[in-house]
Amino acid sequence: MAFYERDVDTMIDTDTLQARIRELGVEITKDYQGKDLTLVGIMKGSVFFLTDLAKAIDLPLTFELMGVSSYHGGTETTGEVRITHDLTKPLHGKHVLVVEDIIDTGLTMKFLLENLGARHPASVKVCTLLEKPSRAKVKVAIDYKGFVIEDRFVVGYGLDWGEKYRNLPFIGVMKAD
Ligand code: 5GP
């Protein structure tokens, strides 16, 4: 029995996940023909998605990582976001695609779009693997999205519960949730 089976139920299995990522890759490849594309992955959660998505895009792209942490007042995010790891290269003139694991309240993405937009890229678009629209507090335009999910706490494929479960190859829900 795998280590997680006692605690986690499958929500989106590996095959479904990978098939959708290949579709997103095809779409992004079409949209960014002839453009200087930089993927900006948000750590740590988007790292698994970022690497699979990058492999599914047939373009000479570059990628960067950015780390952010949100302040929480109780269980709810306050919308105050702190940069814990900044980009190493300027974005001036680049077509930036922000790659995120999940958009929940949207507050983190709102902050990121303002922050990245101020660096004078040629364009900024958003790609998220998951969206929980029932929790949205601010409206964020999502250009590419993998799956819309209900309001459950999900883990796996980069998403953590107390830093654990990121290495599951699928999206799961905690049985206790
Ligand atoms: P937002 O600012 O949109 O509320 O929060 C986005 C961040 O909250 C995500 O990048 C992720 O780190 C965290 N988050 C939101 N929902 C979940 C969830 O269901 N599971 C996990 N593991 N993290 C979540």
Short mmCIF file of N, CA and C in Angstrom, two decimals, residues 20 24 27 49 126-131 133 142-148:
data_model
loop_
_atom_site.label_atom_id
_atom_site.label_comp_id
_atom_site.label_asym_id
_atom_site.label_seq_id
_atom_site.Cartn_x
_atom_site.Cartn_y
_atom_site.Cartn_z
N ARG A 20 -4.64 16.51 -20.14
CA ARG A 20 -5.06 17.92 -20.17
C ARG A 20 -3.84 18.85 -20.34
N LEU A 24 -3.13 21.74 -23.15
CA LEU A 24 -2.73 23.12 -22.85
C LEU A 24 -1.44 23.46 -23.61
N GLU A 27 -2.21 24.27 -27.21
CA GLU A 27 -2.86 25.58 -27.31
C GLU A 27 -1.83 26.71 -27.16
N PHE A 49 3.83 21.01 -12.32
CA PHE A 49 3.03 21.45 -13.47
C PHE A 49 3.93 22.18 -14.47
N VAL A 126 -2.04 34.32 -17.86
CA VAL A 126 -2.11 33.43 -16.69
C VAL A 126 -2.49 32.02 -17.12
N CYS A 127 -1.73 31.05 -16.61
CA CYS A 127 -2.06 29.64 -16.81
C CYS A 127 -2.11 28.98 -15.44
N THR A 128 -3.26 28.43 -15.07
CA THR A 128 -3.36 27.74 -13.79
C THR A 128 -3.85 26.31 -14.03
N LEU A 129 -3.31 25.39 -13.25
CA LEU A 129 -3.76 24.01 -13.38
C LEU A 129 -5.18 23.86 -12.84
N LEU A 130 -5.44 24.50 -11.69
CA LEU A 130 -6.75 24.35 -11.04
C LEU A 130 -7.34 25.72 -10.71
N GLU A 131 -8.66 25.77 -10.72
CA GLU A 131 -9.36 26.99 -10.27
C GLU A 131 -10.51 26.57 -9.37
N PRO A 133 -13.52 28.45 -8.38
CA PRO A 133 -14.24 29.72 -8.57
C PRO A 133 -15.15 30.10 -7.41
N ILE A 142 -8.22 34.44 -16.38
CA ILE A 142 -7.38 33.24 -16.54
C ILE A 142 -7.38 32.86 -18.02
N ASP A 143 -6.19 32.86 -18.63
CA ASP A 143 -6.10 32.61 -20.06
C ASP A 143 -6.08 31.12 -20.39
N TYR A 144 -5.43 30.33 -19.54
CA TYR A 144 -5.37 28.87 -19.74
C TYR A 144 -5.64 28.21 -18.39
N LYS A 145 -6.61 27.29 -18.38
CA LYS A 145 -6.87 26.60 -17.11
C LYS A 145 -7.06 25.11 -17.33
N GLY A 146 -6.48 24.33 -16.43
CA GLY A 146 -6.54 22.88 -16.56
C GLY A 146 -7.90 22.35 -16.17
N PHE A 147 -8.30 22.60 -14.93
CA PHE A 147 -9.55 22.05 -14.39
C PHE A 147 -10.19 23.03 -13.42
N VAL A 148 -11.52 23.10 -13.47
CA VAL A 148 -12.28 23.84 -12.46
C VAL A 148 -12.71 22.82 -11.42
#
